[in-house]
Amino acid sequence: MALLTKMKEYRAKHKLSQDQLAKAVGVRRETIGNIENGKYNPSLKLAFDIAKVLQVSVEELFEFED
């Protein structure tokens, strides 16, 4: 099962760099990159924090694929 994300798309809409988003949610830029590349699954709290900054629901931002 893979976690798909639209973080990059929503980040672009808000004109945020990975570094800016990382600082807004209290993680390193590498963490944001790893989530976007499917190499890291965020905690539930981090997923909600990212969704809040990007002004979307967690369900819009993340999706599980079988």
Coordinates of N, CA and C in Angstrom, one line a residue:
M1 N 0.9 -1.2 0.0 CA 0.0 0.0 0.0 C 0.9 1.2 0.0
A2 N 0.6 2.2 -0.8 CA 1.4 3.4 -1.0 C 0.6 4.6 -0.6
L3 N 1.3 5.6 0.0 CA 0.6 6.9 0.3 C 0.9 7.9 -0.8
L4 N -0.1 8.3 -1.4 CA 0.1 9.3 -2.5 C -0.2 10.7 -1.9
T5 N 0.5 11.7 -2.4 CA 0.2 13.1 -1.9 C 0.2 14.1 -3.0
K6 N -0.6 15.1 -2.8 CA -0.6 16.3 -3.7 C 0.1 17.5 -3.1
M7 N 1.0 17.2 -2.1 CA 1.6 18.3 -1.4 C 2.3 19.3 -2.4
K8 N 3.1 18.7 -3.3 CA 3.8 19.5 -4.3 C 2.9 20.5 -5.0
E9 N 1.8 20.0 -5.5 CA 0.8 20.8 -6.2 C 0.2 21.9 -5.4
Y10 N -0.2 21.6 -4.1 CA -0.7 22.6 -3.3 C 0.3 23.6 -2.8
R11 N 1.6 23.1 -2.6 CA 2.7 24.0 -2.2 C 2.9 25.0 -3.3
A12 N 2.8 24.6 -4.6 CA 3.0 25.5 -5.7 C 1.9 26.5 -5.7
K13 N 0.7 26.1 -5.5 CA -0.4 27.1 -5.5 C -0.2 28.2 -4.5
H14 N 0.4 27.8 -3.3 CA 0.6 28.8 -2.3 C 2.0 29.5 -2.4
K15 N 2.7 29.1 -3.5 CA 4.0 29.7 -3.7 C 5.0 29.5 -2.5
L16 N 4.9 28.3 -2.0 CA 5.8 27.9 -0.8 C 6.9 27.0 -1.3
S17 N 8.1 27.2 -0.8 CA 9.2 26.3 -1.1 C 9.1 25.1 -0.1
Q18 N 9.8 24.1 -0.3 CA 9.9 23.0 0.7 C 10.4 23.5 2.0
D19 N 11.3 24.4 2.0 CA 11.9 24.9 3.2 C 10.9 25.8 4.0
Q20 N 10.1 26.6 3.2 CA 9.1 27.4 3.9 C 8.0 26.6 4.5
L21 N 7.6 25.5 3.9 CA 6.6 24.6 4.4 C 7.1 23.9 5.6
A22 N 8.4 23.4 5.5 CA 9.0 22.7 6.6 C 9.1 23.6 7.9
K23 N 9.5 24.9 7.7 CA 9.6 25.8 8.8 C 8.2 26.0 9.4
A24 N 7.2 26.1 8.6 CA 5.8 26.4 9.1 C 5.2 25.2 9.9
V25 N 5.7 24.0 9.7 CA 5.2 22.9 10.4 C 6.2 22.3 11.4
G26 N 7.4 22.9 11.4 CA 8.4 22.4 12.4 C 9.2 21.2 12.1
V27 N 9.5 21.0 10.8 CA 10.3 19.8 10.4 C 11.4 20.3 9.5
R28 N 12.3 19.4 9.1 CA 13.4 19.8 8.2 C 12.9 19.7 6.8
R29 N 13.6 20.5 5.9 CA 13.2 20.5 4.5 C 13.2 19.1 3.9
E30 N 14.2 18.3 4.3 CA 14.3 16.9 3.8 C 13.1 16.1 4.1
T31 N 12.5 16.3 5.2 CA 11.2 15.6 5.6 C 10.1 15.9 4.6
I32 N 10.0 17.1 4.2 CA 9.0 17.5 3.2 C 9.3 16.8 1.9
G33 N 10.5 16.9 1.5 CA 10.9 16.2 0.2 C 10.7 14.7 0.2
N34 N 11.0 14.1 1.4 CA 10.7 12.7 1.5 C 9.3 12.3 1.4
I35 N 8.4 13.1 2.0 CA 7.0 12.9 2.0 C 6.5 13.0 0.6
E36 N 6.9 14.1 -0.1 CA 6.5 14.3 -1.5 C 7.0 13.2 -2.4
N37 N 8.1 12.6 -2.1 CA 8.7 11.5 -3.0 C 8.2 10.1 -2.6
G38 N 7.3 10.1 -1.6 CA 6.8 8.8 -1.2 C 7.8 7.9 -0.4
K39 N 8.8 8.6 0.2 CA 9.8 7.8 0.9 C 9.6 7.9 2.4
Y40 N 8.6 8.7 2.8 CA 8.3 8.8 4.3 C 6.8 9.1 4.4
N41 N 6.2 8.4 5.4 CA 4.8 8.6 5.7 C 4.8 9.5 7.0
P42 N 4.1 10.7 6.8 CA 4.0 11.6 8.0 C 3.2 11.0 9.1
S43 N 3.5 11.5 10.3 CA 2.6 11.2 11.4 C 1.2 11.8 11.2
L44 N 0.3 11.4 11.9 CA -1.1 12.0 11.7 C -1.1 13.5 12.1
K45 N -0.3 13.9 13.1 CA -0.2 15.3 13.5 C 0.4 16.1 12.4
L46 N 1.5 15.6 11.9 CA 2.2 16.3 10.8 C 1.3 16.4 9.6
A47 N 0.6 15.4 9.2 CA -0.3 15.4 8.1 C -1.3 16.5 8.3
F48 N -1.9 16.6 9.5 CA -2.9 17.7 9.8 C -2.3 19.0 9.7
D49 N -1.0 19.2 10.3 CA -0.3 20.5 10.3 C -0.1 20.9 8.9
I50 N 0.4 20.0 8.0 CA 0.7 20.4 6.6 C -0.6 20.8 5.9
A51 N -1.7 20.0 6.1 CA -3.0 20.3 5.5 C -3.5 21.7 5.9
K52 N -3.3 22.0 7.2 CA -3.7 23.3 7.7 C -3.0 24.5 7.0
V53 N -1.7 24.3 6.9 CA -0.9 25.4 6.3 C -1.3 25.5 4.8
L54 N -1.5 24.4 4.1 CA -1.9 24.4 2.7 C -3.4 24.7 2.5
Q55 N -4.2 24.8 3.6 CA -5.6 25.1 3.5 C -6.4 24.1 2.7
V56 N -6.1 22.9 3.0 CA -6.9 21.8 2.4 C -7.2 20.7 3.5
S57 N -8.1 19.8 3.2 CA -8.3 18.7 4.2 C -7.2 17.6 4.0
V58 N -7.0 16.9 5.0 CA -6.0 15.8 5.0 C -6.4 14.8 3.8
E59 N -7.7 14.6 3.7 CA -8.2 13.7 2.6 C -7.9 14.2 1.2
E60 N -7.9 15.5 1.0 CA -7.5 16.1 -0.3 C -6.0 15.9 -0.5
L61 N -5.2 16.0 0.5 CA -3.8 16.1 0.4 C -3.2 14.7 0.3
F62 N -3.7 13.7 1.0 CA -3.1 12.4 1.1 C -4.2 11.3 0.7
E63 N -3.7 10.3 0.0 CA -4.6 9.2 -0.4 C -3.8 7.9 -0.4
F64 N -4.4 6.8 0.1 CA -3.8 5.5 0.1 C -4.1 4.8 -1.2
E65 N -3.1 4.1 -1.8 CA -3.4 3.3 -3.0 C -3.0 1.9 -2.6
D66 N -3.9 1.0 -3.0 CA -3.6 -0.5 -2.7 C -2.6 -1.0 -3.6

